[in-house]
């Protein structure tokens, strides 16, 4: 059975760029975004008249990538979507609220979507609020019955910030496996495979109990070299020696 994939992505972009105009009007933190972006575009257009190297459209502006890469596809019958994004939203903003707006827009304009695969970013170079962002992504599958969260933690060839070709090749195989399970296996409902933390309970001042969903797919890593530094099995939990788990 042929599988058609339409690639719509730009590296290093924020979630806000992938929703339609006006999508964030109700978000307090988005106040003035549209006016600021409209003025920014007008200023760049004016500058481009004397400096042809000026980039007229900024790919991180609200709705910019939606306009150029998603809106032209509205009306097509898409069954699934792959969403691998997050590092550029690693600040204090509420990613849960941002994704809720995206989800609403996607379901309205692409009504045949039956599932959305969200890749949970792994710890890397996204700043101090990375753990908060990763946890907000983890929770999405408990908030939306048609969202499949797939962890990118165990992929090979990570350099501390990005994956090499081997890592993305392995991820593509895993995502294709998700497609086969949900489209070709004839099993009812949404099928998820990646292990995820359901609950963490303190046992005492040194121990916590971690409850996983789909724990049969969980593997502890051995000590390995990552970016010329030894990463131990302890570090595979990414607690960094902090006794407080959030």
PDB file of C-alpha atoms in Angstrom:
ATOM      1  CA  UNK A   1       0.000   0.000   0.000  1.00  0.00           C
ATOM      2  CA  UNK A   2       1.613   3.295  -1.080  1.00  0.00           C
ATOM      3  CA  UNK A   3       2.256   5.868   1.638  1.00  0.00           C
ATOM      4  CA  UNK A   4       2.363   9.546   0.695  1.00  0.00           C
ATOM      5  CA  UNK A   5       4.222  11.975   2.964  1.00  0.00           C
ATOM      6  CA  UNK A   6       4.189  15.748   2.515  1.00  0.00           C
ATOM      7  CA  UNK A   7       7.156  17.387   4.206  1.00  0.00           C
ATOM      8  CA  UNK A   8       6.338  20.751   5.814  1.00  0.00           C
ATOM      9  CA  UNK A   9       9.017  21.806   8.267  1.00  0.00           C
ATOM     10  CA  UNK A  10      11.642  24.438   9.026  1.00  0.00           C
ATOM     11  CA  UNK A  11      14.264  23.831  11.679  1.00  0.00           C
ATOM     12  CA  UNK A  12      14.493  26.038  14.762  1.00  0.00           C
ATOM     13  CA  UNK A  13      10.931  27.390  14.575  1.00  0.00           C
ATOM     14  CA  UNK A  14       8.407  28.003  17.346  1.00  0.00           C
ATOM     15  CA  UNK A  15       4.977  26.414  17.622  1.00  0.00           C
ATOM     16  CA  UNK A  16       3.294  29.783  17.072  1.00  0.00           C
ATOM     17  CA  UNK A  17       4.501  29.844  13.465  1.00  0.00           C
ATOM     18  CA  UNK A  18       2.488  26.726  12.580  1.00  0.00           C
ATOM     19  CA  UNK A  19      -1.040  27.915  13.345  1.00  0.00           C
ATOM     20  CA  UNK A  20      -3.421  30.164  11.362  1.00  0.00           C
ATOM     21  CA  UNK A  21      -3.766  33.902  11.809  1.00  0.00           C
ATOM     22  CA  UNK A  22      -5.713  34.880  14.904  1.00  0.00           C
ATOM     23  CA  UNK A  23      -5.239  31.501  16.564  1.00  0.00           C
ATOM     24  CA  UNK A  24      -3.584  32.980  19.648  1.00  0.00           C
ATOM     25  CA  UNK A  25      -5.761  36.052  20.109  1.00  0.00           C
ATOM     26  CA  UNK A  26      -7.182  34.607  23.339  1.00  0.00           C
ATOM     27  CA  UNK A  27      -3.741  33.933  24.854  1.00  0.00           C
ATOM     28  CA  UNK A  28      -2.624  36.715  27.253  1.00  0.00           C
ATOM     29  CA  UNK A  29       1.056  36.098  26.482  1.00  0.00           C
ATOM     30  CA  UNK A  30       0.347  36.590  22.766  1.00  0.00           C
ATOM     31  CA  UNK A  31      -1.016  40.118  23.121  1.00  0.00           C
ATOM     32  CA  UNK A  32       0.331  42.341  20.374  1.00  0.00           C
ATOM     33  CA  UNK A  33       2.037  39.528  18.444  1.00  0.00           C
ATOM     34  CA  UNK A  34       0.052  40.094  15.274  1.00  0.00           C
ATOM     35  CA  UNK A  35       0.521  43.849  15.252  1.00  0.00           C
ATOM     36  CA  UNK A  36       4.242  43.436  15.899  1.00  0.00           C
ATOM     37  CA  UNK A  37       4.610  40.925  13.080  1.00  0.00           C
ATOM     38  CA  UNK A  38       2.598  43.035  10.618  1.00  0.00           C
ATOM     39  CA  UNK A  39       4.850  46.010  11.363  1.00  0.00           C
ATOM     40  CA  UNK A  40       7.946  43.803  11.086  1.00  0.00           C
ATOM     41  CA  UNK A  41       6.926  42.575   7.652  1.00  0.00           C
ATOM     42  CA  UNK A  42       6.170  46.124   6.456  1.00  0.00           C
ATOM     43  CA  UNK A  43       9.548  47.336   7.717  1.00  0.00           C
ATOM     44  CA  UNK A  44      11.378  44.486   5.991  1.00  0.00           C
ATOM     45  CA  UNK A  45       9.522  45.070   2.732  1.00  0.00           C
ATOM     46  CA  UNK A  46      10.541  48.733   2.848  1.00  0.00           C
ATOM     47  CA  UNK A  47      14.168  47.815   3.591  1.00  0.00           C
ATOM     48  CA  UNK A  48      14.204  45.246   0.783  1.00  0.00           C
ATOM     49  CA  UNK A  49      13.660  48.035  -1.755  1.00  0.00           C
ATOM     50  CA  UNK A  50      17.204  49.259  -1.075  1.00  0.00           C
ATOM     51  CA  UNK A  51      18.754  46.034   0.254  1.00  0.00           C
ATOM     52  CA  UNK A  52      17.756  43.017  -1.878  1.00  0.00           C
ATOM     53  CA  UNK A  53      19.335  40.614   0.641  1.00  0.00           C
ATOM     54  CA  UNK A  54      16.717  41.488   3.261  1.00  0.00           C
ATOM     55  CA  UNK A  55      14.584  38.535   4.393  1.00  0.00           C
ATOM     56  CA  UNK A  56      11.044  39.820   3.971  1.00  0.00           C
ATOM     57  CA  UNK A  57       9.216  37.054   5.830  1.00  0.00           C
ATOM     58  CA  UNK A  58      10.406  35.725   9.175  1.00  0.00           C
ATOM     59  CA  UNK A  59       9.729  31.993   9.540  1.00  0.00           C
ATOM     60  CA  UNK A  60       9.243  32.279  13.316  1.00  0.00           C
ATOM     61  CA  UNK A  61       6.472  34.856  13.167  1.00  0.00           C
ATOM     62  CA  UNK A  62       2.903  33.967  14.196  1.00  0.00           C
ATOM     63  CA  UNK A  63       1.164  31.944  11.424  1.00  0.00           C
ATOM     64  CA  UNK A  64       4.023  32.477   8.945  1.00  0.00           C
ATOM     65  CA  UNK A  65       4.768  28.813   8.239  1.00  0.00           C
ATOM     66  CA  UNK A  66       1.079  27.957   8.342  1.00  0.00           C
ATOM     67  CA  UNK A  67       0.450  30.409   5.528  1.00  0.00           C
ATOM     68  CA  UNK A  68       3.222  29.100   3.312  1.00  0.00           C
ATOM     69  CA  UNK A  69       3.363  25.384   4.092  1.00  0.00           C
ATOM     70  CA  UNK A  70       0.089  24.189   5.663  1.00  0.00           C
ATOM     71  CA  UNK A  71      -2.751  26.387   4.415  1.00  0.00           C
ATOM     72  CA  UNK A  72      -2.203  25.293   0.771  1.00  0.00           C
ATOM     73  CA  UNK A  73      -2.890  21.706   1.895  1.00  0.00           C
ATOM     74  CA  UNK A  74      -6.238  22.420   3.564  1.00  0.00           C
ATOM     75  CA  UNK A  75      -8.904  20.297   1.902  1.00  0.00           C
ATOM     76  CA  UNK A  76      -6.700  17.277   1.315  1.00  0.00           C
ATOM     77  CA  UNK A  77      -7.571  14.062   3.127  1.00  0.00           C
ATOM     78  CA  UNK A  78      -4.719  13.481   5.588  1.00  0.00           C
ATOM     79  CA  UNK A  79      -4.983  10.492   7.928  1.00  0.00           C
ATOM     80  CA  UNK A  80      -2.074  11.288  10.237  1.00  0.00           C
ATOM     81  CA  UNK A  81       0.446  13.964  11.165  1.00  0.00           C
ATOM     82  CA  UNK A  82       3.988  13.842  12.585  1.00  0.00           C
ATOM     83  CA  UNK A  83       4.912  16.726  14.915  1.00  0.00           C
ATOM     84  CA  UNK A  84       8.559  16.972  15.996  1.00  0.00           C
ATOM     85  CA  UNK A  85       9.077  20.399  17.544  1.00  0.00           C
ATOM     86  CA  UNK A  86       9.727  22.002  20.894  1.00  0.00           C
ATOM     87  CA  UNK A  87      13.280  23.181  21.524  1.00  0.00           C
ATOM     88  CA  UNK A  88      12.417  26.705  20.366  1.00  0.00           C
ATOM     89  CA  UNK A  89       9.611  26.865  22.968  1.00  0.00           C
ATOM     90  CA  UNK A  90      11.778  25.976  25.956  1.00  0.00           C
ATOM     91  CA  UNK A  91      11.003  29.130  27.972  1.00  0.00           C
ATOM     92  CA  UNK A  92       8.374  29.726  30.623  1.00  0.00           C
ATOM     93  CA  UNK A  93       5.449  29.785  28.175  1.00  0.00           C
ATOM     94  CA  UNK A  94       2.655  27.242  28.590  1.00  0.00           C
ATOM     95  CA  UNK A  95       3.351  24.690  25.858  1.00  0.00           C
ATOM     96  CA  UNK A  96       0.189  22.800  26.820  1.00  0.00           C
ATOM     97  CA  UNK A  97      -1.896  25.860  25.894  1.00  0.00           C
ATOM     98  CA  UNK A  98       0.091  26.423  22.692  1.00  0.00           C
ATOM     99  CA  UNK A  99      -0.445  22.836  21.566  1.00  0.00           C
ATOM    100  CA  UNK A 100      -4.159  23.037  22.424  1.00  0.00           C
ATOM    101  CA  UNK A 101      -4.531  25.922  19.972  1.00  0.00           C
ATOM    102  CA  UNK A 102      -2.578  24.082  17.289  1.00  0.00           C
ATOM    103  CA  UNK A 103      -4.606  20.907  17.819  1.00  0.00           C
ATOM    104  CA  UNK A 104      -7.885  22.817  17.500  1.00  0.00           C
ATOM    105  CA  UNK A 105      -6.754  24.496  14.262  1.00  0.00           C
ATOM    106  CA  UNK A 106      -5.463  21.269  12.733  1.00  0.00           C
ATOM    107  CA  UNK A 107      -8.642  19.346  13.525  1.00  0.00           C
ATOM    108  CA  UNK A 108     -10.818  22.109  12.081  1.00  0.00           C
ATOM    109  CA  UNK A 109      -8.873  22.543   8.838  1.00  0.00           C
ATOM    110  CA  UNK A 110      -7.707  18.922   8.391  1.00  0.00           C
ATOM    111  CA  UNK A 111     -10.813  17.089   9.650  1.00  0.00           C
ATOM    112  CA  UNK A 112      -9.764  13.637   8.410  1.00  0.00           C
ATOM    113  CA  UNK A 113      -6.810  13.428  10.817  1.00  0.00           C
ATOM    114  CA  UNK A 114      -7.267  10.282  12.893  1.00  0.00           C
ATOM    115  CA  UNK A 115      -4.040  10.504  14.891  1.00  0.00           C
ATOM    116  CA  UNK A 116      -1.141  12.869  15.537  1.00  0.00           C
ATOM    117  CA  UNK A 117       2.290  11.506  16.458  1.00  0.00           C
ATOM    118  CA  UNK A 118       4.178  13.917  18.716  1.00  0.00           C
ATOM    119  CA  UNK A 119       7.883  13.218  19.200  1.00  0.00           C
ATOM    120  CA  UNK A 120       8.986  14.049  22.737  1.00  0.00           C
ATOM    121  CA  UNK A 121      12.286  15.897  22.469  1.00  0.00           C
ATOM    122  CA  UNK A 122      15.210  14.516  24.431  1.00  0.00           C
ATOM    123  CA  UNK A 123      17.417  16.507  26.855  1.00  0.00           C
ATOM    124  CA  UNK A 124      19.951  18.538  24.955  1.00  0.00           C
ATOM    125  CA  UNK A 125      20.619  22.190  24.196  1.00  0.00           C
ATOM    126  CA  UNK A 126      17.224  23.800  24.760  1.00  0.00           C
ATOM    127  CA  UNK A 127      17.942  25.702  27.948  1.00  0.00           C
ATOM    128  CA  UNK A 128      16.991  25.615  31.640  1.00  0.00           C
ATOM    129  CA  UNK A 129      13.268  24.919  31.186  1.00  0.00           C
ATOM    130  CA  UNK A 130      13.856  21.861  28.998  1.00  0.00           C
ATOM    131  CA  UNK A 131      12.572  19.435  31.666  1.00  0.00           C
ATOM    132  CA  UNK A 132       9.314  21.387  31.975  1.00  0.00           C
ATOM    133  CA  UNK A 133       8.820  21.327  28.214  1.00  0.00           C
ATOM    134  CA  UNK A 134       9.511  17.595  27.970  1.00  0.00           C
ATOM    135  CA  UNK A 135       7.002  16.878  30.720  1.00  0.00           C
ATOM    136  CA  UNK A 136       4.332  18.984  29.018  1.00  0.00           C
ATOM    137  CA  UNK A 137       4.901  16.986  25.819  1.00  0.00           C
ATOM    138  CA  UNK A 138       4.728  13.712  27.790  1.00  0.00           C
ATOM    139  CA  UNK A 139       1.291  14.609  29.141  1.00  0.00           C
ATOM    140  CA  UNK A 140      -0.276  15.238  25.718  1.00  0.00           C
ATOM    141  CA  UNK A 141      -1.280  11.621  25.115  1.00  0.00           C
ATOM    142  CA  UNK A 142      -3.247  11.674  28.382  1.00  0.00           C
ATOM    143  CA  UNK A 143      -5.082  14.819  27.263  1.00  0.00           C
ATOM    144  CA  UNK A 144      -5.931  13.826  23.664  1.00  0.00           C
ATOM    145  CA  UNK A 145      -7.166  10.335  22.769  1.00  0.00           C
ATOM    146  CA  UNK A 146      -5.768  10.570  19.223  1.00  0.00           C
ATOM    147  CA  UNK A 147      -2.276  11.829  20.145  1.00  0.00           C
ATOM    148  CA  UNK A 148       0.620   9.352  20.200  1.00  0.00           C
ATOM    149  CA  UNK A 149       3.683  10.570  22.110  1.00  0.00           C
ATOM    150  CA  UNK A 150       6.897   8.892  21.005  1.00  0.00           C
ATOM    151  CA  UNK A 151      10.113   9.462  22.957  1.00  0.00           C
ATOM    152  CA  UNK A 152      13.325  10.313  21.128  1.00  0.00           C
ATOM    153  CA  UNK A 153      15.515   9.490  24.142  1.00  0.00           C
ATOM    154  CA  UNK A 154      17.203   6.286  22.999  1.00  0.00           C
ATOM    155  CA  UNK A 155      18.112   7.242  19.439  1.00  0.00           C
ATOM    156  CA  UNK A 156      21.797   6.866  18.487  1.00  0.00           C
ATOM    157  CA  UNK A 157      24.282   9.470  17.245  1.00  0.00           C
ATOM    158  CA  UNK A 158      23.272  12.335  19.545  1.00  0.00           C
ATOM    159  CA  UNK A 159      25.952  15.023  19.893  1.00  0.00           C
ATOM    160  CA  UNK A 160      24.491  16.796  22.919  1.00  0.00           C
ATOM    161  CA  UNK A 161      22.210  18.980  20.819  1.00  0.00           C
ATOM    162  CA  UNK A 162      21.305  17.317  17.504  1.00  0.00           C
ATOM    163  CA  UNK A 163      21.153  13.842  16.008  1.00  0.00           C
ATOM    164  CA  UNK A 164      23.367  12.630  13.219  1.00  0.00           C
ATOM    165  CA  UNK A 165      22.031  10.741  10.228  1.00  0.00           C
ATOM    166  CA  UNK A 166      21.967   7.471  12.160  1.00  0.00           C
ATOM    167  CA  UNK A 167      19.647   8.924  14.786  1.00  0.00           C
ATOM    168  CA  UNK A 168      17.149  10.313  12.298  1.00  0.00           C
ATOM    169  CA  UNK A 169      17.263   7.108  10.267  1.00  0.00           C
ATOM    170  CA  UNK A 170      16.350   5.102  13.360  1.00  0.00           C
ATOM    171  CA  UNK A 171      13.578   7.572  14.237  1.00  0.00           C
ATOM    172  CA  UNK A 172      12.104   7.242  10.736  1.00  0.00           C
ATOM    173  CA  UNK A 173      11.981   3.471  11.176  1.00  0.00           C
ATOM    174  CA  UNK A 174      10.215   3.842  14.515  1.00  0.00           C
ATOM    175  CA  UNK A 175       7.684   6.296  13.102  1.00  0.00           C
ATOM    176  CA  UNK A 176       6.992   3.977  10.162  1.00  0.00           C
ATOM    177  CA  UNK A 177       6.395   1.189  12.668  1.00  0.00           C
ATOM    178  CA  UNK A 178       3.788   3.385  14.386  1.00  0.00           C
ATOM    179  CA  UNK A 179       2.152   3.962  11.013  1.00  0.00           C
ATOM    180  CA  UNK A 180       2.011   0.227  10.278  1.00  0.00           C
ATOM    181  CA  UNK A 181       0.493  -0.569  13.669  1.00  0.00           C
ATOM    182  CA  UNK A 182      -2.190   2.098  13.329  1.00  0.00           C
ATOM    183  CA  UNK A 183      -2.980   1.706   9.629  1.00  0.00           C
ATOM    184  CA  UNK A 184      -2.209  -1.873   8.621  1.00  0.00           C
ATOM    185  CA  UNK A 185      -2.546  -4.074  11.700  1.00  0.00           C
ATOM    186  CA  UNK A 186      -6.376  -3.972  11.733  1.00  0.00           C
ATOM    187  CA  UNK A 187      -6.235  -3.527  15.527  1.00  0.00           C
ATOM    188  CA  UNK A 188      -8.929  -1.161  16.839  1.00  0.00           C
ATOM    189  CA  UNK A 189      -8.132   2.164  18.478  1.00  0.00           C
ATOM    190  CA  UNK A 190      -4.942   4.192  18.718  1.00  0.00           C
ATOM    191  CA  UNK A 191      -1.814   2.079  19.250  1.00  0.00           C
ATOM    192  CA  UNK A 192       1.128   3.516  21.201  1.00  0.00           C
ATOM    193  CA  UNK A 193       4.473   1.769  21.723  1.00  0.00           C
ATOM    194  CA  UNK A 194       6.977   4.063  23.489  1.00  0.00           C
ATOM    195  CA  UNK A 195       7.357   3.670  27.278  1.00  0.00           C
ATOM    196  CA  UNK A 196       6.249   6.713  29.269  1.00  0.00           C
ATOM    197  CA  UNK A 197       6.133   7.736  32.911  1.00  0.00           C
ATOM    198  CA  UNK A 198       2.607   7.650  34.315  1.00  0.00           C
ATOM    199  CA  UNK A 199       3.323   8.524  37.939  1.00  0.00           C
ATOM    200  CA  UNK A 200       6.234   9.249  40.302  1.00  0.00           C
ATOM    201  CA  UNK A 201       5.692   8.671  44.023  1.00  0.00           C
ATOM    202  CA  UNK A 202       8.196   9.520  46.803  1.00  0.00           C
ATOM    203  CA  UNK A 203       9.103   6.513  48.956  1.00  0.00           C
ATOM    204  CA  UNK A 204      11.549   8.260  51.295  1.00  0.00           C
ATOM    205  CA  UNK A 205      14.097  11.080  51.144  1.00  0.00           C
ATOM    206  CA  UNK A 206      16.346   9.077  48.802  1.00  0.00           C
ATOM    207  CA  UNK A 207      13.979   6.930  46.753  1.00  0.00           C
ATOM    208  CA  UNK A 208      11.054   7.445  44.384  1.00  0.00           C
ATOM    209  CA  UNK A 209       8.816   4.849  42.763  1.00  0.00           C
ATOM    210  CA  UNK A 210       8.322   5.325  39.013  1.00  0.00           C
ATOM    211  CA  UNK A 211       5.250   3.808  37.353  1.00  0.00           C
ATOM    212  CA  UNK A 212       5.503   3.352  33.580  1.00  0.00           C
ATOM    213  CA  UNK A 213       2.965   2.742  30.873  1.00  0.00           C
ATOM    214  CA  UNK A 214       4.191   0.259  28.247  1.00  0.00           C
ATOM    215  CA  UNK A 215       7.189  -0.663  30.409  1.00  0.00           C
ATOM    216  CA  UNK A 216       7.899  -3.758  28.280  1.00  0.00           C
ATOM    217  CA  UNK A 217       9.677  -1.465  25.815  1.00  0.00           C
ATOM    218  CA  UNK A 218      11.850   0.183  28.465  1.00  0.00           C
ATOM    219  CA  UNK A 219      15.636  -0.277  28.314  1.00  0.00           C
ATOM    220  CA  UNK A 220      18.301   1.155  30.594  1.00  0.00           C
ATOM    221  CA  UNK A 221      21.359   2.288  28.671  1.00  0.00           C
ATOM    222  CA  UNK A 222      24.871   1.151  29.503  1.00  0.00           C
ATOM    223  CA  UNK A 223      27.707   3.608  30.045  1.00  0.00           C
ATOM    224  CA  UNK A 224      28.484   5.221  26.696  1.00  0.00           C
ATOM    225  CA  UNK A 225      30.408   8.158  25.277  1.00  0.00           C
ATOM    226  CA  UNK A 226      28.276  11.136  24.230  1.00  0.00           C
ATOM    227  CA  UNK A 227      30.106  14.151  22.807  1.00  0.00           C
ATOM    228  CA  UNK A 228      33.366  12.707  24.214  1.00  0.00           C
ATOM    229  CA  UNK A 229      31.923  12.556  27.738  1.00  0.00           C
ATOM    230  CA  UNK A 230      30.902   9.447  29.644  1.00  0.00           C
ATOM    231  CA  UNK A 231      27.151   9.180  30.165  1.00  0.00           C
ATOM    232  CA  UNK A 232      26.397   6.660  32.877  1.00  0.00           C
ATOM    233  CA  UNK A 233      23.272   4.593  33.315  1.00  0.00           C
ATOM    234  CA  UNK A 234      22.343   6.963  36.137  1.00  0.00           C
ATOM    235  CA  UNK A 235      22.500   9.889  33.736  1.00  0.00           C
ATOM    236  CA  UNK A 236      20.098   8.063  31.413  1.00  0.00           C
ATOM    237  CA  UNK A 237      17.355   9.209  33.783  1.00  0.00           C
ATOM    238  CA  UNK A 238      18.506  12.796  33.192  1.00  0.00           C
ATOM    239  CA  UNK A 239      18.048  13.695  36.887  1.00  0.00           C
ATOM    240  CA  UNK A 240      21.548  15.235  36.938  1.00  0.00           C
ATOM    241  CA  UNK A 241      21.993  14.314  40.588  1.00  0.00           C
ATOM    242  CA  UNK A 242      19.013  16.442  41.641  1.00  0.00           C
ATOM    243  CA  UNK A 243      16.998  14.766  44.359  1.00  0.00           C
ATOM    244  CA  UNK A 244      13.885  16.696  43.401  1.00  0.00           C
ATOM    245  CA  UNK A 245      11.881  15.243  40.522  1.00  0.00           C
ATOM    246  CA  UNK A 246       9.196  17.463  38.984  1.00  0.00           C
TER     247      UNK A 246
END
